[in-house]
Short mmCIF file of C-alpha atoms in Angstrom, two decimals:
data_model
loop_
_atom_site.label_atom_id
_atom_site.label_comp_id
_atom_site.label_asym_id
_atom_site.label_seq_id
_atom_site.Cartn_x
_atom_site.Cartn_y
_atom_site.Cartn_z
CA MET A 693 -18.10 7.35 3.05
CA THR A 694 -19.18 3.20 2.63
CA ARG A 695 -18.28 2.23 -0.73
CA GLU A 696 -21.19 0.60 -2.01
CA ASN A 697 -19.26 -2.19 -3.71
CA PRO A 698 -19.76 -5.98 -4.01
CA GLU A 699 -16.41 -6.68 -2.13
CA THR A 700 -17.49 -4.57 0.84
CA SER A 701 -20.80 -6.41 2.03
CA PHE A 702 -18.60 -9.29 2.83
CA VAL A 703 -16.31 -6.43 5.63
CA LYS A 704 -17.41 -4.98 8.63
CA PRO A 705 -19.13 -1.68 9.01
CA ALA A 706 -16.71 -0.21 11.08
CA ILE A 707 -14.08 -1.35 8.69
CA ALA A 708 -16.12 -0.41 5.42
CA ARG A 709 -16.57 2.99 6.79
CA ASP A 710 -12.84 3.75 7.69
CA PRO A 711 -11.04 5.90 5.52
CA SER A 712 -7.78 4.60 5.64
CA VAL A 713 -9.06 1.20 5.01
CA TYR A 714 -11.42 2.67 1.73
CA PRO A 715 -10.24 6.37 1.13
CA ALA A 716 -12.46 8.80 -0.31
CA ASP A 717 -12.20 8.91 -4.28
CA GLU A 718 -11.22 12.61 -4.27
CA VAL A 719 -7.71 11.01 -2.01
CA LEU A 720 -7.63 8.11 -4.41
CA SER A 721 -7.37 10.63 -6.91
CA LYS A 722 -4.27 12.26 -5.81
CA MET A 723 -2.53 9.18 -5.44
CA THR A 724 0.73 7.68 -7.27
CA LEU A 725 2.23 4.35 -8.45
CA LEU A 726 5.55 4.42 -7.65
CA LYS A 727 7.56 2.60 -11.12
CA PRO A 728 9.12 -1.07 -10.94
CA MET A 729 12.56 -1.22 -9.61
CA ARG A 730 15.17 -2.69 -11.88
CA PRO A 731 16.82 -5.97 -11.03
CA GLU A 732 19.82 -4.40 -10.32
CA ILE A 733 18.46 -1.61 -7.57
CA ARG A 734 16.19 -3.82 -5.78
CA ARG A 735 19.27 -6.10 -5.26
CA LEU A 736 21.35 -3.27 -4.36
CA GLN A 737 18.77 -2.49 -1.61
CA ASN A 738 18.19 -6.10 -0.31
CA ARG A 739 21.94 -6.38 0.09
CA LEU A 740 22.45 -3.00 1.46
CA CYS A 741 19.55 -3.59 4.40
CA ALA A 742 20.85 -7.90 5.37
CA GLN A 743 24.17 -5.60 5.47
CA LEU A 744 22.19 -2.56 7.86
CA LYS A 745 20.30 -5.68 9.65
CA THR A 746 23.59 -7.67 10.51
CA GLY A 747 26.05 -4.91 11.31
CA ARG A 748 28.74 -5.12 8.36
#
């Protein structure tokens, strides 16, 4: 399915037809957004990821 809207007029047709780039409306209707993380949770996540990467 090709989305007919202004932003796709500048996109290559093969990309505009790619459902992984422009999912169908039925797929979009099933998607949800994650709530933003609290700053302290984000800091903990960053710290743990850094420790994992550095092996500490």
